[in-house]
PDB file of C-alpha atoms in Angstrom:
ATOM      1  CA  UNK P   1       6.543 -41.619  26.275  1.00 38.00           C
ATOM      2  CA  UNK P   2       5.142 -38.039  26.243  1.00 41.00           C
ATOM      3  CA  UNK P   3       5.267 -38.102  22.393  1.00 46.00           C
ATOM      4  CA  UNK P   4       2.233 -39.610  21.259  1.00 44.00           C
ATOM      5  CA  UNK P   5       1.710 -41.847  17.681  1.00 46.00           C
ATOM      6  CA  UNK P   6      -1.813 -41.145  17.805  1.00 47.00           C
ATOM      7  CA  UNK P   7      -2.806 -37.266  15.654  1.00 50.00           C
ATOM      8  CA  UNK P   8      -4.403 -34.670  18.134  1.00 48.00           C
ATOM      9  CA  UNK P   9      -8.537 -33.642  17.031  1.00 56.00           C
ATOM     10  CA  UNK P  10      -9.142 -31.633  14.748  1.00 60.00           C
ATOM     11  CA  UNK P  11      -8.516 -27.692  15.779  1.00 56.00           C
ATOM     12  CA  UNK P  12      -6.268 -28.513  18.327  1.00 53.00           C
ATOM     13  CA  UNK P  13      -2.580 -28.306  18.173  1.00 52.00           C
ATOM     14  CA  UNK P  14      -0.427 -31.544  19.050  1.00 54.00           C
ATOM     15  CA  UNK P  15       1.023 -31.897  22.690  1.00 64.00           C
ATOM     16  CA  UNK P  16       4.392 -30.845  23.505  1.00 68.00           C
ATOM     17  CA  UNK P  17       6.835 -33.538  24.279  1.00 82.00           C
ATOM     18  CA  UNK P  18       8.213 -32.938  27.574  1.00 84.00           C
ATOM     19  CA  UNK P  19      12.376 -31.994  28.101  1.00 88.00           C
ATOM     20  CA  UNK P  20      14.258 -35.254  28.472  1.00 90.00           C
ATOM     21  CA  UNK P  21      11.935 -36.881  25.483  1.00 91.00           C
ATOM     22  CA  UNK P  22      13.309 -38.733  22.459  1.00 94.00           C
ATOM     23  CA  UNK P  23      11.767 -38.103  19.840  1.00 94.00           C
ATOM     24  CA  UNK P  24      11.924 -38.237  15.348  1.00 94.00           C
ATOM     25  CA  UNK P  25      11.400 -35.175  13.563  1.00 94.00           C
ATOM     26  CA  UNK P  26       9.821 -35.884  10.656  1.00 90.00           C
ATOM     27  CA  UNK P  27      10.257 -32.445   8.887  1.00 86.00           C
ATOM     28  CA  UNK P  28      11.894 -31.061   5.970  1.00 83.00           C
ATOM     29  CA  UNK P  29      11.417 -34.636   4.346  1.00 83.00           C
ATOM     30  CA  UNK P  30      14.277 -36.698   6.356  1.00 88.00           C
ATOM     31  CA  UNK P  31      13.720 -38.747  10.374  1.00 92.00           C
ATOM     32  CA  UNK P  32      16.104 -36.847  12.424  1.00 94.00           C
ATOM     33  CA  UNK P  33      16.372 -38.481  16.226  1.00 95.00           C
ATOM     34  CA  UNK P  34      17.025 -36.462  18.939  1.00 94.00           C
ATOM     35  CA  UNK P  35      16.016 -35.092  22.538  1.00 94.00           C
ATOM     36  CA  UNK P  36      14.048 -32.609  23.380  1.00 94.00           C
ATOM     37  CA  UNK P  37      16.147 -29.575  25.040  1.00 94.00           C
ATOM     38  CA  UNK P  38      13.986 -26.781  25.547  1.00 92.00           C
ATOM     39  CA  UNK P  39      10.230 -25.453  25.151  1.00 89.00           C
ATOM     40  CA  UNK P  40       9.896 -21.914  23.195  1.00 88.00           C
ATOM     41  CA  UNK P  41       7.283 -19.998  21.590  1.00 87.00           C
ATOM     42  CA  UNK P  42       5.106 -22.580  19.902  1.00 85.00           C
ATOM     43  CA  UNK P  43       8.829 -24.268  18.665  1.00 90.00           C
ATOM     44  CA  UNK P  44      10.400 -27.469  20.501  1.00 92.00           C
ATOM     45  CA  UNK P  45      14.104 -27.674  20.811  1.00 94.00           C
ATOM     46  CA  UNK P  46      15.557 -30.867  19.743  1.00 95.00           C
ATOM     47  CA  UNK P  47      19.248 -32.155  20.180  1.00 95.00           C
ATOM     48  CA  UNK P  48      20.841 -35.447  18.267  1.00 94.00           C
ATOM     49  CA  UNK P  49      21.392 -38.371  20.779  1.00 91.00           C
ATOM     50  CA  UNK P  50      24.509 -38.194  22.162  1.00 85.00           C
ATOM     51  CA  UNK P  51      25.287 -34.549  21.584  1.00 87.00           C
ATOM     52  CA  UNK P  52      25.426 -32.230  18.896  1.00 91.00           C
ATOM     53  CA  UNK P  53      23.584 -28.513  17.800  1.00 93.00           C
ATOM     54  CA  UNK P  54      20.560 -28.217  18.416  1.00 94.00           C
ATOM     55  CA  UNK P  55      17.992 -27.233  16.160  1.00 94.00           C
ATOM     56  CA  UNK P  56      14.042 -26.129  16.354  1.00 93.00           C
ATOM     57  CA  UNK P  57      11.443 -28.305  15.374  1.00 92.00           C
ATOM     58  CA  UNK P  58       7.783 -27.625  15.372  1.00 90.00           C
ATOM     59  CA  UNK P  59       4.880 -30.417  17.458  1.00 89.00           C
ATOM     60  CA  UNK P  60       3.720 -31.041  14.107  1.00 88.00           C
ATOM     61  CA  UNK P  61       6.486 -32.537  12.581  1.00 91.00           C
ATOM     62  CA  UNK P  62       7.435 -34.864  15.799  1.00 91.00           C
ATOM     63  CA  UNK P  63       6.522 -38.508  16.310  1.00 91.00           C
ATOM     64  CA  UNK P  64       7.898 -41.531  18.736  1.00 90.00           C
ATOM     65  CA  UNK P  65      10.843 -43.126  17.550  1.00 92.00           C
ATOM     66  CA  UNK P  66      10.033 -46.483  15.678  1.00 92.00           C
ATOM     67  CA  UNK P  67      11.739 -49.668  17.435  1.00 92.00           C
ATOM     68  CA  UNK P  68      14.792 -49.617  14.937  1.00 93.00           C
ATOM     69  CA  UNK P  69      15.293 -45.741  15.794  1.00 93.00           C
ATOM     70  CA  UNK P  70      14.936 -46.551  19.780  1.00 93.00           C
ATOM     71  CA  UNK P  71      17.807 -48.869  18.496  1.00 92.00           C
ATOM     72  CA  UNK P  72      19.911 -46.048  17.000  1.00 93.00           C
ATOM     73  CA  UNK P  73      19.067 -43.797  20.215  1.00 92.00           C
ATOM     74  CA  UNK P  74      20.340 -46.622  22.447  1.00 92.00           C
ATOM     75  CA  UNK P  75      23.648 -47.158  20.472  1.00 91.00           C
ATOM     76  CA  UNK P  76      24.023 -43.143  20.758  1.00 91.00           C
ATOM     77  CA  UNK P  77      23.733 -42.474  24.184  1.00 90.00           C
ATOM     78  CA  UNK P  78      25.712 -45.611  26.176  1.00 90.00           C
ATOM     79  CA  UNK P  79      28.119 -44.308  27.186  1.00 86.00           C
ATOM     80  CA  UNK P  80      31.917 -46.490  26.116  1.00 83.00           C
ATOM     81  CA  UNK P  81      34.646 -46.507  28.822  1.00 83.00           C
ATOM     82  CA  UNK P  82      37.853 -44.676  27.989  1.00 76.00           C
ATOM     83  CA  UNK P  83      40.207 -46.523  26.001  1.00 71.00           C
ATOM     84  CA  UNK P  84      43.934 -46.432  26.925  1.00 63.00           C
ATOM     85  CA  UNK P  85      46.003 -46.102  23.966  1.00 63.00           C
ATOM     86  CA  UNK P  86      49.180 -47.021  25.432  1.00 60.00           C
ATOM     87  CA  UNK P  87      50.995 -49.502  22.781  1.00 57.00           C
ATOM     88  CA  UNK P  88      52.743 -51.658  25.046  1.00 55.00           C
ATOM     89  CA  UNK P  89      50.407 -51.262  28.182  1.00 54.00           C
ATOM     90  CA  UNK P  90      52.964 -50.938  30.303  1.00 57.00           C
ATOM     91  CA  UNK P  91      55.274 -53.387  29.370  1.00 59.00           C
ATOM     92  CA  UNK P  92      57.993 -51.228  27.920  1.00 68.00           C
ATOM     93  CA  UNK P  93      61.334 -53.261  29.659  1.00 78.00           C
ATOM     94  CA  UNK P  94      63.599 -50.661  30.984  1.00 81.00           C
ATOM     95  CA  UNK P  95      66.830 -50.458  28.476  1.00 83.00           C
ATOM     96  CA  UNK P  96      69.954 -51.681  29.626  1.00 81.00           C
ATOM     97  CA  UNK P  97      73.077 -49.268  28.871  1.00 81.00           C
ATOM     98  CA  UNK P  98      76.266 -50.513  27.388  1.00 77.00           C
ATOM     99  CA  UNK P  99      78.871 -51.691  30.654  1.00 75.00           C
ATOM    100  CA  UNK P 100      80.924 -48.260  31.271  1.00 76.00           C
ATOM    101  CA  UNK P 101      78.940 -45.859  28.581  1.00 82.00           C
ATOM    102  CA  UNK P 102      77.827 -42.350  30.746  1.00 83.00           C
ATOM    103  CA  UNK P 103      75.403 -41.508  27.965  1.00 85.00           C
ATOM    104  CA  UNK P 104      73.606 -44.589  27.853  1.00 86.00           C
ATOM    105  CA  UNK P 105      73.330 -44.308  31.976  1.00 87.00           C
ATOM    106  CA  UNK P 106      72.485 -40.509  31.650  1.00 87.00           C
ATOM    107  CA  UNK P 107      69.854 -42.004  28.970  1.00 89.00           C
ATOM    108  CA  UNK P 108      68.221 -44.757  31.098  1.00 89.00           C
ATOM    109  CA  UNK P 109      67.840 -42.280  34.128  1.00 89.00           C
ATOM    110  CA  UNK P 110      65.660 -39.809  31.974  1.00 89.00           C
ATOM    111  CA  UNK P 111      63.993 -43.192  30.672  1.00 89.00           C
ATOM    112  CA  UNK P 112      63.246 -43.773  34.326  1.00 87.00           C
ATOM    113  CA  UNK P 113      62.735 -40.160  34.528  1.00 87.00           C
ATOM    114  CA  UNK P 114      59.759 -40.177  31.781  1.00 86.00           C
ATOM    115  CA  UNK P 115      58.313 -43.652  33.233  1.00 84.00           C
ATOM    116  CA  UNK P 116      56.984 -42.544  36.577  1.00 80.00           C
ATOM    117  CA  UNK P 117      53.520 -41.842  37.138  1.00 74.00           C
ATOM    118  CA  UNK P 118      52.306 -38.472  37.451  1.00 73.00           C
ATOM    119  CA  UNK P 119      52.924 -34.887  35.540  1.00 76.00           C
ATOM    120  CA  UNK P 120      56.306 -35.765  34.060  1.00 75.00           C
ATOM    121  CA  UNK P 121      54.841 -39.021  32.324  1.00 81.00           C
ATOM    122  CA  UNK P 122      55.969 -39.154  29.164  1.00 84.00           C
ATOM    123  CA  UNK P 123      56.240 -42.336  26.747  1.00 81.00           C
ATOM    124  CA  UNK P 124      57.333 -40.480  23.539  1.00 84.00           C
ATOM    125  CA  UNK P 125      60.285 -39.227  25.208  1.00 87.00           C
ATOM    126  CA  UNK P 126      60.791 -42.567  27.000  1.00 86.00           C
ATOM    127  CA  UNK P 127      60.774 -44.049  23.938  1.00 85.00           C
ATOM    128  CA  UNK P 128      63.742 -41.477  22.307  1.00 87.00           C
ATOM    129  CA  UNK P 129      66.214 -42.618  24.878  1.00 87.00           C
ATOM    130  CA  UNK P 130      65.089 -45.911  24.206  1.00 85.00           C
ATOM    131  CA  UNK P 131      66.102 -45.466  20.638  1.00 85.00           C
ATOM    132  CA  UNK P 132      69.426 -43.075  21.254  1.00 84.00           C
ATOM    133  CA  UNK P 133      70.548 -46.407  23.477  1.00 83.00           C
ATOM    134  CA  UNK P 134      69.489 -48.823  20.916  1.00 79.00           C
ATOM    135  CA  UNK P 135      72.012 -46.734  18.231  1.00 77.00           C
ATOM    136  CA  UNK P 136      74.858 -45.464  20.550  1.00 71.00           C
ATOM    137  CA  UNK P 137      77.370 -45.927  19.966  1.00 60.00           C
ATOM    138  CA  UNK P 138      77.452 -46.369  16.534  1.00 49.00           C
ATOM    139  CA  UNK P 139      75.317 -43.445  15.268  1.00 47.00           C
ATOM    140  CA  UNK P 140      75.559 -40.192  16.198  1.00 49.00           C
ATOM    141  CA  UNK P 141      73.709 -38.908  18.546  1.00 53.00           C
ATOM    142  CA  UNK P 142      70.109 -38.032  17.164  1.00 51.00           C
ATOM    143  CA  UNK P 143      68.990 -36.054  20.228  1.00 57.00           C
ATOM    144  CA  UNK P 144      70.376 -33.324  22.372  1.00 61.00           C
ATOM    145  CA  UNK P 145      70.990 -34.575  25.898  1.00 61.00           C
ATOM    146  CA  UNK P 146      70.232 -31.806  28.699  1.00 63.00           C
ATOM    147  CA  UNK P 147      73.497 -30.779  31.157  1.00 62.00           C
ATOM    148  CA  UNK P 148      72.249 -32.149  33.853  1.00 65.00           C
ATOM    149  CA  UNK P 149      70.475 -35.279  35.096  1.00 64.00           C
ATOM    150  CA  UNK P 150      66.755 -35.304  35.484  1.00 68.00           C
ATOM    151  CA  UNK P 151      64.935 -33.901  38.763  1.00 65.00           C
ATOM    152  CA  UNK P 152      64.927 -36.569  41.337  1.00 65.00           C
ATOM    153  CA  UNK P 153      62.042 -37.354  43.672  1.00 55.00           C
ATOM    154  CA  UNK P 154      59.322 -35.875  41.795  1.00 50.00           C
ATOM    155  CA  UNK P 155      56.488 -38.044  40.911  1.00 50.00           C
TER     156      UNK P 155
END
């Protein structure tokens, strides 16, 4: 690590850790963890793991991280794959409409409509028709239906 434990001689400054280096600035009385941005004018730019503003720091107050705050730094900067936050996953069951009812069949083709991969992919909509079959007929209808049927062969 280019950020060394060890104080410089007297009447010389301390080194400059190099971009890329984690280090813990020590100043202003708190540990603050972060990577080392930029080089300027006697200052060292310093960045929190994982992103963040920077701010400046100067050699003096900057040490290695301790074991506990390499730690911290690794927990920081992995990297977590995307979570989907689908709530059924993709096992919504396509509704049924009531034997002879056209607005429960209009409903299930936008349902199908809203299902398909791509641009028009929509779940929360997929979901209302869901819910306007589920109480037709014996509500009223709780969402207005569009004049015509949804555009066909479009992903």
């Amino acid at each position: 690590m280019p950020v060394q434990d060890v104080p410089p001689p007297p009447g010389q400054s301390p080194p400059f850790p190099s971009t890329g280096a984690f280090v813990a600035d020590a100043g202003r009385g708190t540990v603050r963890l972060g990577e080392v941005t930029r080089r300027e004018d006697g200052r060292v730019y310093v960045r929190p793991p994982g992103g963040g503003a920077e701010w400046a720091a100067t050699p003096e107050d900057l040490r290695a991280p301790t074991e506990g705050e390499w730690a911290s730094i690794r927990i920081l900067t992995t990297r977590v794959p995307p979570v989907v936050l689908s709530a059924d996953h993709g096992l919504r069951p396509r509704p049924e409409p009531a034997p002879g009812c056209t607005p429960c069949a209009h409903l299930v083709s936008w349902f199908d409509h809203y299902m398909r991969r791509g641009p028009q992919h929509d779940e929360s909509a997929a979901v209302d028709c869901v819910v306007e079959i589920r109480n037709h007929p014996h509500d009223p209808p709780k969402m207005t239906l569009r004049d015509s049927a949804p555009p066909e062969g479009r992903p």
